Coordinates of C-alpha atoms and ligand atoms in Angstrom, one line a residue:
M20 CA 134.8 45.9 -206.3
A21 CA 135.1 47.5 -210.5
P22 CA 133.9 50.9 -210.5
A23 CA 130.7 51.4 -213.2
G24 CA 132.5 53.5 -215.5
N25 CA 135.5 51.8 -215.7
K26 CA 138.4 54.8 -215.4
Y27 CA 140.7 54.1 -212.1
L28 CA 143.0 57.8 -210.9
D29 CA 146.6 57.6 -209.9
N30 CA 147.6 56.8 -206.9
I31 CA 151.1 58.6 -206.1
E32 CA 153.7 58.4 -203.3
P33 CA 154.7 61.5 -202.3
A34 CA 158.0 61.0 -201.7
T35 CA 159.1 59.7 -204.8
G36 CA 156.7 60.8 -207.1
N37 CA 156.1 57.9 -208.6
V38 CA 152.3 57.0 -209.3
Y39 CA 152.5 52.8 -207.3
C40 CA 149.2 52.4 -207.9
K41 CA 145.2 53.0 -209.6
I42 CA 141.9 53.4 -207.1
P43 CA 138.9 54.0 -209.1
D44 CA 137.1 57.0 -210.4
S45 CA 134.1 55.9 -209.1
D46 CA 131.0 58.5 -210.5
N47 CA 127.4 59.2 -209.1
K48 CA 125.9 54.9 -210.1
D49 CA 129.0 53.9 -207.5
I50 CA 127.0 56.5 -204.9
A51 CA 124.2 55.1 -206.4
N52 CA 124.9 51.3 -205.4
A53 CA 126.5 52.1 -202.6
V54 CA 123.4 53.9 -201.5
N55 CA 121.2 50.8 -202.8
A56 CA 123.8 48.0 -201.2
A57 CA 123.5 49.9 -197.1
A58 CA 120.1 50.6 -197.3
T59 CA 119.8 46.6 -197.5
A60 CA 121.6 45.9 -194.9
F61 CA 120.3 48.4 -192.9
P62 CA 117.1 47.0 -191.5
E63 CA 119.1 44.2 -189.7
W64 CA 122.4 45.8 -188.8
S65 CA 120.1 49.0 -186.7
A66 CA 117.4 45.9 -185.3
L67 CA 120.4 44.1 -183.2
P68 CA 120.7 44.7 -179.7
A69 CA 123.9 47.5 -179.1
D70 CA 126.2 43.9 -177.6
A71 CA 126.0 42.1 -181.2
R72 CA 127.1 45.9 -183.0
S73 CA 129.6 46.3 -180.2
N74 CA 131.2 43.0 -180.6
R75 CA 131.8 43.2 -184.6
M76 CA 133.7 46.7 -184.0
I77 CA 135.6 45.3 -181.4
K78 CA 137.0 42.3 -183.1
I79 CA 137.7 45.5 -186.3
A80 CA 140.0 47.0 -183.7
D81 CA 141.3 43.9 -183.1
I82 CA 142.7 42.9 -186.9
I83 CA 143.7 47.1 -187.0
D84 CA 145.8 46.2 -183.8
R85 CA 147.2 42.8 -185.5
K86 CA 147.5 44.7 -188.7
L87 CA 149.6 47.7 -187.4
D88 CA 152.7 47.0 -189.1
E89 CA 151.5 47.1 -192.6
L90 CA 148.2 49.2 -191.8
A91 CA 151.6 52.2 -190.5
R92 CA 153.8 51.2 -193.4
A93 CA 150.7 51.7 -196.2
E94 CA 149.6 55.3 -194.5
S95 CA 153.5 56.7 -194.7
I96 CA 154.1 55.6 -199.0
D97 CA 150.2 57.2 -199.1
N98 CA 151.0 59.8 -196.8
G99 CA 154.1 61.1 -196.8
K100 CA 153.9 60.5 -193.6
P101 CA 156.7 58.8 -191.3
V102 CA 156.1 55.4 -191.2
S103 CA 156.8 55.8 -186.7
L104 CA 154.1 58.9 -186.4
A105 CA 151.9 56.2 -189.0
R106 CA 152.6 52.9 -186.5
S107 CA 152.7 55.0 -182.7
V108 CA 150.0 57.5 -183.0
D109 CA 147.8 57.2 -186.5
I110 CA 146.5 53.3 -186.4
P111 CA 146.3 52.4 -183.4
R112 CA 144.7 56.1 -183.2
A113 CA 142.1 53.8 -185.3
S114 CA 141.9 50.6 -183.9
S115 CA 140.6 53.3 -180.8
N116 CA 138.0 55.2 -182.6
F117 CA 136.9 50.9 -182.8
R118 CA 136.6 50.3 -179.8
F119 CA 135.5 53.1 -178.1
F120 CA 132.4 53.4 -180.0
A121 CA 132.0 50.0 -179.3
T122 CA 131.7 50.3 -175.6
A123 CA 130.4 53.8 -175.7
I124 CA 127.1 52.2 -177.3
L125 CA 126.3 50.0 -174.0
H126 CA 127.1 52.8 -172.2
F127 CA 124.1 55.2 -175.2
S128 CA 121.0 56.0 -172.9
S129 CA 118.1 58.5 -173.3
E130 CA 116.0 61.3 -170.9
A131 CA 112.6 60.4 -169.5
H132 CA 110.8 63.6 -169.0
T133 CA 108.0 62.5 -166.2
M134 CA 104.7 65.3 -165.6
E135 CA 102.9 63.9 -162.7
G136 CA 100.4 62.2 -162.2
E137 CA 99.6 63.4 -165.9
A138 CA 102.2 61.8 -167.9
L139 CA 105.6 60.0 -169.0
N140 CA 107.6 61.4 -172.2
Y141 CA 110.7 59.2 -173.0
T142 CA 113.0 60.3 -175.9
N143 CA 114.0 57.6 -178.0
R144 CA 117.5 57.9 -179.9
L145 CA 117.1 56.2 -183.2
P146 CA 119.9 55.3 -186.2
I147 CA 118.7 57.2 -188.9
G148 CA 119.7 55.2 -192.3
V149 CA 122.3 55.5 -194.8
A150 CA 125.0 58.0 -193.2
G151 CA 127.8 59.7 -195.8
C152 CA 131.6 60.1 -194.2
I153 CA 134.1 62.0 -195.9
S154 CA 137.2 62.6 -194.4
P155 CA 140.1 64.0 -195.8
W156 CA 144.5 63.1 -196.7
N157 CA 146.1 64.8 -193.7
L158 CA 145.6 61.8 -191.2
P159 CA 143.8 58.5 -193.6
L160 CA 142.8 56.0 -191.5
Y161 CA 142.2 58.0 -187.9
L162 CA 140.0 60.5 -189.2
F163 CA 138.0 58.3 -191.4
T164 CA 137.3 55.2 -188.8
W165 CA 136.5 58.5 -186.0
K166 CA 133.4 59.2 -188.5
I167 CA 132.4 55.4 -189.8
A168 CA 132.7 53.6 -185.7
P169 CA 130.3 56.5 -183.9
A170 CA 127.7 56.0 -186.9
L171 CA 128.1 52.6 -186.6
A172 CA 127.9 52.4 -183.5
A173 CA 124.0 53.7 -183.5
G174 CA 122.8 52.0 -186.3
N175 CA 123.2 53.0 -189.4
C176 CA 124.8 51.9 -192.6
V177 CA 127.6 54.0 -194.1
V178 CA 128.7 55.4 -197.0
A179 CA 132.5 56.9 -197.3
K180 CA 135.0 57.9 -198.6
P181 CA 138.8 58.7 -197.7
S182 CA 140.6 61.5 -200.1
E183 CA 141.6 60.0 -203.8
L184 CA 145.4 61.3 -202.6
T185 CA 145.2 58.8 -199.6
P186 CA 143.0 56.1 -200.2
M187 CA 145.0 52.6 -199.1
T188 CA 144.1 52.3 -195.9
A189 CA 140.3 52.8 -196.4
Y190 CA 140.9 49.8 -198.8
L191 CA 143.0 47.4 -196.1
L192 CA 139.8 48.2 -193.9
S193 CA 137.6 47.1 -196.4
E194 CA 139.0 43.6 -196.2
I195 CA 139.4 43.7 -191.9
C196 CA 135.3 45.4 -191.9
M197 CA 135.4 41.3 -193.9
E198 CA 137.4 39.4 -192.4
A199 CA 136.0 40.5 -189.2
G200 CA 132.4 39.8 -190.1
L201 CA 130.8 43.4 -190.5
P202 CA 127.8 42.3 -192.8
P203 CA 128.2 43.5 -196.7
G204 CA 126.2 46.5 -197.4
V205 CA 127.1 48.0 -193.3
L206 CA 129.5 49.2 -194.4
N207 CA 130.3 50.7 -198.2
I208 CA 133.6 53.0 -199.0
V209 CA 134.0 54.4 -202.4
H210 CA 137.5 55.4 -203.8
G211 CA 137.8 58.5 -206.0
L212 CA 137.8 62.6 -206.5
G213 CA 135.6 65.2 -204.4
A214 CA 133.9 67.0 -207.0
K215 CA 132.7 63.9 -208.5
A216 CA 131.9 60.8 -205.9
G217 CA 132.2 63.1 -202.6
Q218 CA 129.4 65.7 -203.9
A219 CA 127.1 63.1 -204.8
I220 CA 127.4 61.9 -201.3
I221 CA 125.9 64.7 -199.9
E222 CA 123.4 64.9 -202.8
H223 CA 122.6 61.8 -202.4
P224 CA 118.5 62.3 -201.2
E225 CA 118.9 59.2 -199.6
I226 CA 121.6 60.2 -197.2
S227 CA 120.2 62.4 -194.6
V228 CA 122.6 62.4 -192.4
I229 CA 126.5 63.6 -193.5
S230 CA 130.0 64.0 -191.4
F231 CA 132.4 66.4 -193.2
T232 CA 137.1 66.8 -192.7
G233 CA 137.7 68.8 -194.9
S234 CA 138.0 72.8 -195.9
T235 CA 136.8 75.2 -195.1
K236 CA 136.1 75.7 -198.8
T237 CA 134.6 72.1 -199.5
G238 CA 132.5 72.8 -196.4
Q239 CA 130.8 76.0 -197.4
L240 CA 129.9 74.3 -201.4
I241 CA 128.7 70.9 -199.0
A242 CA 125.9 73.2 -196.3
K243 CA 125.1 75.0 -200.2
I244 CA 124.4 71.4 -201.3
A245 CA 122.8 69.6 -198.4
G246 CA 120.8 72.7 -196.8
P247 CA 118.2 72.5 -198.5
M248 CA 117.7 68.9 -198.5
F249 CA 117.3 69.4 -195.1
K250 CA 120.5 66.7 -195.0
K251 CA 122.1 66.6 -190.5
L252 CA 125.3 68.0 -191.3
S253 CA 128.6 68.2 -189.1
L254 CA 131.7 70.3 -190.5
E255 CA 135.3 69.7 -189.0
L256 CA 137.0 72.6 -191.4
G257 CA 140.2 74.6 -191.6
G258 CA 142.0 76.4 -188.7
K259 CA 145.0 78.4 -188.4
N260 CA 145.7 77.5 -184.8
P261 CA 147.6 80.5 -181.9
N262 CA 150.2 79.3 -180.0
I263 CA 150.3 81.1 -176.6
I264 CA 153.6 82.2 -175.0
F265 CA 153.5 84.0 -171.1
A266 CA 157.2 84.2 -170.0
D267 CA 155.5 82.6 -166.8
C268 CA 156.6 79.4 -169.0
D269 CA 158.1 76.1 -167.9
F270 CA 160.0 77.3 -170.9
D271 CA 162.0 73.8 -171.6
E272 CA 158.1 72.0 -172.0
A273 CA 156.8 75.3 -174.1
L274 CA 159.9 75.2 -176.5
K275 CA 160.0 71.4 -177.1
T276 CA 156.2 70.8 -178.0
T277 CA 155.8 73.8 -179.7
V278 CA 158.0 72.6 -182.2
R279 CA 155.7 69.7 -182.6
S280 CA 152.9 71.1 -182.4
S281 CA 154.0 73.8 -185.3
F282 CA 156.1 70.7 -187.4
Q283 CA 154.6 67.3 -186.5
N284 CA 153.0 65.6 -189.7
Q285 CA 154.8 68.3 -191.3
G286 CA 152.6 71.0 -190.5
Q287 CA 149.2 69.0 -191.9
I288 CA 147.3 68.0 -188.5
C289 CA 144.5 70.6 -188.6
L290 CA 145.2 71.3 -184.8
C291 CA 148.2 72.3 -185.5
G292 CA 149.8 76.3 -184.5
S293 CA 151.0 77.9 -186.3
R294 CA 150.8 81.5 -185.4
I295 CA 152.8 81.4 -182.2
F296 CA 152.3 84.5 -180.1
I297 CA 155.7 84.9 -177.4
E298 CA 155.5 87.6 -174.6
K299 CA 157.7 90.1 -174.7
P300 CA 160.5 89.5 -171.9
A301 CA 160.6 85.9 -173.9
Y302 CA 160.4 87.5 -176.5
E303 CA 164.3 86.8 -178.5
K304 CA 164.8 84.0 -176.0
F305 CA 162.0 82.0 -176.8
R306 CA 162.8 82.9 -180.8
D307 CA 166.5 81.7 -180.8
A308 CA 165.7 78.5 -179.4
F309 CA 163.0 77.6 -181.4
V310 CA 165.0 78.4 -184.7
K311 CA 167.9 76.6 -183.1
K312 CA 165.7 73.4 -183.0
V313 CA 163.7 73.5 -185.7
N314 CA 167.1 74.4 -187.5
E315 CA 168.2 70.1 -186.3
M316 CA 165.4 68.8 -187.7
R317 CA 166.2 66.7 -190.9
I318 CA 163.6 65.4 -193.1
G319 CA 164.0 61.8 -194.5
D320 CA 162.8 59.6 -196.3
P321 CA 159.4 59.2 -194.6
L322 CA 160.2 55.0 -194.5
D323 CA 163.0 55.6 -193.1
E324 CA 162.3 53.8 -188.4
S325 CA 164.8 57.7 -187.5
T326 CA 162.4 60.3 -189.7
K327 CA 160.6 62.3 -188.1
S328 CA 159.6 64.6 -190.9
G329 CA 158.6 63.4 -194.5
A330 CA 156.8 64.6 -197.1
I331 CA 154.1 66.7 -198.4
V332 CA 151.1 64.8 -199.4
S333 CA 151.2 66.6 -203.5
K334 CA 152.8 68.0 -205.5
Q335 CA 150.2 70.7 -205.8
H336 CA 150.3 70.7 -202.6
F337 CA 154.0 70.8 -202.1
E338 CA 153.3 74.3 -204.8
K339 CA 150.8 75.2 -201.7
I340 CA 153.2 75.9 -199.3
M341 CA 155.7 77.7 -202.0
S342 CA 153.6 79.9 -203.1
Y343 CA 152.5 81.1 -199.3
I344 CA 156.0 81.6 -198.3
D345 CA 156.9 83.3 -201.1
L346 CA 154.3 84.9 -200.3
A347 CA 155.1 86.0 -196.6
K348 CA 158.4 87.3 -198.1
Q349 CA 156.7 89.5 -200.0
E350 CA 154.4 91.1 -196.6
G351 CA 158.3 91.7 -196.0
G352 CA 158.1 88.3 -193.4
A353 CA 162.2 88.2 -192.6
I354 CA 162.3 83.7 -193.4
L355 CA 164.3 82.8 -189.7
A356 CA 164.7 78.8 -191.0
G357 CA 163.9 77.2 -194.3
G358 CA 162.1 78.3 -197.1
K359 CA 162.6 76.0 -198.6
P360 CA 162.7 72.6 -200.8
V361 CA 164.6 70.2 -200.0
S362 CA 165.9 67.5 -202.8
L363 CA 167.4 64.2 -201.1
E364 CA 169.3 61.8 -203.0
G365 CA 168.7 57.7 -203.4
R366 CA 164.6 56.6 -204.3
C367 CA 163.5 60.6 -202.6
E368 CA 164.9 62.1 -205.2
N369 CA 162.1 63.6 -206.4
G370 CA 159.7 63.8 -204.3
Y371 CA 157.9 66.0 -202.0
F372 CA 160.1 67.7 -199.2
I373 CA 159.8 70.8 -197.4
Q374 CA 161.9 72.8 -194.7
P375 CA 160.2 73.4 -191.4
T376 CA 160.5 77.3 -192.0
V377 CA 159.9 80.0 -189.4
I378 CA 159.1 83.3 -190.0
E379 CA 158.3 86.5 -188.7
G380 CA 158.3 90.2 -188.6
L381 CA 154.1 89.9 -190.6
D382 CA 151.6 92.6 -189.3
V383 CA 149.2 89.8 -188.1
S384 CA 146.2 90.9 -190.2
C385 CA 148.3 90.3 -193.2
R386 CA 147.4 86.7 -195.5
T387 CA 150.7 84.6 -194.4
N388 CA 148.7 85.3 -190.7
Q389 CA 145.6 84.5 -191.2
E390 CA 144.7 82.0 -193.7
E391 CA 144.9 78.3 -193.6
I392 CA 148.5 77.2 -194.6
F393 CA 148.0 72.8 -193.6
G394 CA 152.1 72.4 -193.6
P395 CA 156.0 73.3 -192.4
V396 CA 155.2 77.4 -191.8
V397 CA 154.5 78.9 -188.6
T398 CA 155.0 82.6 -187.8
L399 CA 156.3 83.9 -184.8
T400 CA 154.8 87.9 -183.0
P401 CA 155.2 89.4 -179.3
F402 CA 153.1 90.8 -177.6
E403 CA 152.9 93.1 -174.6
N404 CA 149.7 91.5 -172.9
E405 CA 146.8 89.6 -172.2
E406 CA 144.5 91.9 -173.9
E407 CA 146.6 92.3 -177.0
V408 CA 146.7 88.5 -177.4
I409 CA 142.9 87.7 -176.6
R410 CA 142.5 90.0 -180.0
Y411 CA 145.8 88.8 -182.1
A412 CA 144.5 85.2 -181.9
N413 CA 141.0 85.5 -182.1
S414 CA 141.7 88.1 -185.8
T415 CA 140.9 85.3 -188.2
Q416 CA 137.8 84.2 -189.3
Y417 CA 139.2 79.9 -188.1
G418 CA 138.0 78.9 -184.5
L419 CA 139.5 74.9 -183.9
S420 CA 142.2 75.2 -181.2
A421 CA 145.0 77.6 -179.3
T422 CA 147.5 76.1 -176.4
I423 CA 148.5 78.6 -173.6
W424 CA 151.5 77.9 -171.9
T425 CA 152.0 79.6 -168.8
E426 CA 152.6 78.9 -165.3
N427 CA 149.7 81.1 -163.7
L428 CA 146.8 78.3 -163.8
K429 CA 144.3 81.2 -162.7
R430 CA 144.9 84.1 -166.2
A431 CA 145.0 80.2 -167.8
H432 CA 141.4 80.2 -166.9
L433 CA 140.0 83.3 -168.2
V434 CA 142.7 83.7 -171.3
A435 CA 141.0 79.6 -171.9
K436 CA 137.7 81.5 -171.5
K437 CA 138.0 84.3 -174.1
L438 CA 139.4 82.6 -177.6
K439 CA 136.5 81.7 -178.9
C440 CA 138.6 77.8 -180.8
G441 CA 136.2 75.0 -179.7
I442 CA 140.1 73.2 -177.9
V443 CA 142.4 75.2 -175.3
W444 CA 145.5 72.6 -174.3
V445 CA 146.9 74.4 -171.2
N446 CA 151.0 73.6 -171.2
C447 CA 150.3 71.2 -173.6
W448 CA 149.2 69.1 -177.0
L449 CA 147.4 66.7 -179.0
V450 CA 146.5 65.7 -175.4
R451 CA 143.0 63.4 -176.2
D452 CA 140.9 61.7 -173.7
L453 CA 137.8 60.3 -176.8
R454 CA 135.2 61.3 -174.9
T455 CA 135.3 65.0 -174.9
P456 CA 133.8 67.2 -177.2
F457 CA 135.8 67.6 -180.6
G458 CA 135.4 70.7 -183.0
G459 CA 135.5 74.2 -184.1
M460 CA 134.1 77.7 -183.1
K461 CA 133.6 79.8 -186.7
Q462 CA 134.5 78.8 -190.4
S463 CA 136.4 75.6 -188.3
G464 CA 132.8 74.4 -188.3
I465 CA 129.3 73.1 -186.6
G466 CA 129.1 70.2 -184.1
R467 CA 130.8 68.5 -182.5
E468 CA 132.3 65.5 -183.0
G469 CA 133.6 62.4 -179.7
G470 CA 131.8 60.6 -177.2
F471 CA 127.9 60.8 -176.8
E472 CA 128.2 63.7 -178.5
A473 CA 128.9 61.9 -181.7
L474 CA 126.5 59.6 -180.9
R475 CA 123.1 61.8 -180.2
F476 CA 125.1 63.1 -183.6
F477 CA 124.2 59.1 -185.5
T478 CA 120.6 59.0 -184.4
E479 CA 117.6 61.1 -184.7
M480 CA 115.2 62.1 -181.8
Q481 CA 111.7 61.1 -181.2
N482 CA 110.0 61.9 -177.8
V483 CA 106.9 59.3 -176.9
C484 CA 104.1 60.5 -174.4
I485 CA 102.5 58.8 -172.7
K486 CA 99.3 59.4 -170.5
L487 CA 99.4 58.3 -167.0
Ligands
NDP12 P1 139.6 69.0 -199.5 O1 138.2 69.5 -198.3 O2 139.7 69.7 -200.4 O3 138.8 68.0 -198.4 C1 138.1 67.0 -197.9 C2 137.7 65.7 -198.4 O4 136.6 65.9 -199.2 C3 138.1 65.0 -199.0 O5 138.2 63.8 -199.2 C4 137.9 65.8 -200.2 O6 138.4 64.7 -201.9 C5 136.2 65.4 -200.4 N1 135.6 66.4 -200.9 C6 136.4 67.3 -202.0 N2 135.5 68.2 -203.0 C7 134.5 68.3 -202.3 C8 132.7 68.2 -203.1 N3 132.7 69.4 -204.0 N4 132.1 67.5 -202.4 C9 131.7 66.2 -201.4 N5 133.1 66.0 -201.2 C10 134.2 66.8 -201.5 O7 140.0 69.1 -197.9 P2 141.5 68.3 -197.4 O8 141.8 67.1 -198.6 O9 142.6 69.2 -198.6 O10 142.4 68.7 -196.3 C11 143.1 69.5 -196.0 C12 142.1 70.4 -194.2 O11 141.0 69.6 -194.2 C13 142.0 71.6 -194.0 O12 141.6 72.7 -194.3 C14 142.8 70.9 -192.5 O13 141.8 72.0 -191.7 C15 140.8 70.0 -192.2 N6 140.8 69.1 -191.3 C16 139.9 69.9 -190.6 C17 139.5 68.9 -189.2 C18 139.5 69.1 -188.4 O14 138.9 67.6 -187.6 N7 138.9 70.5 -188.1 C19 140.6 67.3 -189.4 C20 142.0 67.4 -190.6 C21 142.1 68.1 -191.2 P3 139.4 63.6 -202.9 O15 140.5 64.4 -201.5 O16 139.1 62.5 -202.7 O17 139.3 65.3 -203.7

């Protein structure tokens, strides 16, 4: 549908720097229309038996699977990520999100509390109404569906906005939902700018539950607006995750996975580890092997099947990352690998590419080690013992995730418990069971997504007490 103001924004392919399509520049009138459509569809959608909603959602998952190649290619063009990554991770995960919540709702239950001889309490978990879902550009369809699927499964109708930088697969999802027979108004995808269309979602009085993933700064703004309106909020925000490498780790496995956890998707995953702490006896060996592997990484056209490292999402983000590399130098860091933009030939000559960058010699408290860069930039820091590395790991305002590499399981348990973050991986990274709670502590967010937690978030509790 055309935007009410009839205005459009350029959509740029980051690998080429060229505008390749236009997207609606929606405003508060479009959001008001979307909310009306959602509110009109709500009574019927929320009254459906769970298995009827589930069936529609499984159809959506089936169509996503069928369109895997088309969606992966669209995601790669829009975001700059390697098409092989979009095909193996982003799009299958989007389909899993629908399938997972379509089946989870069939097993969702609530509590009953009996007061012997006096009364029986049971708790209803009721759909709330119109949910607002806002997601970022780094894992476009993956994170968009991670919010939309539990909201719909729980019986809500949704107004959702993808990042204006990566709107294409969200648009394709709207077509898929129509093909799957999702009733009109149940899911309303609105394109546009965060500060305009996004904020109109947050401000709309009829949207009383909001699930947001993005930066801590935007999260703070959203909390400020939504707080006085008493909206239910789930905020998944930034991170500055530590990778902790003990000297007794499985060296080859730790090395291989830490290269991946540092640079997958050009470091633009909220769960990437950007601060690598290495126990002193292993420091030189790990550093040298890590730098060697990073120097072997090749950056290429994201649409080339053999490319493992693609483009940075936008010119603005490219400039932000480069400014942090300059800052690291000013702060006294030594660049051990990368540190420069990459010029490719041919179709990608004007794209936004940065070498994977490794820096050492920085204090844990400097800005490079404290602020989220969200790009292919990591720092290496040696540590003496557990106590010191726990202090280092917990020293930022963030608390999203961490990895611990050790063959000493007792130590892994003890260190994990002392880390102030929502997700800890031991001897692995990005292994995800969708039933587990997902989210961060401190300024990395409020609430947890995933599993029944997400279904609880998207429902309102009501206790009914019956005198016996
Ligand atoms: P932003 O906070 O800039 O944007 C996130 C989303 O919010 C986008 O759709 C954006 O729209 C929208 N938005 C921006 N301003 C407003 C506003 N005033 N009101 C409502 N919506 C708004 O984050 P990025 O897109 O730059 O994403 C990167 C960030 O996301 C990083 O900090 C990263 O750590 C975090 N992230 C966290 C995850 C987690 O699970 N904790 C997972 C993935 C990423 P638009 O882009 O169109 O302006």
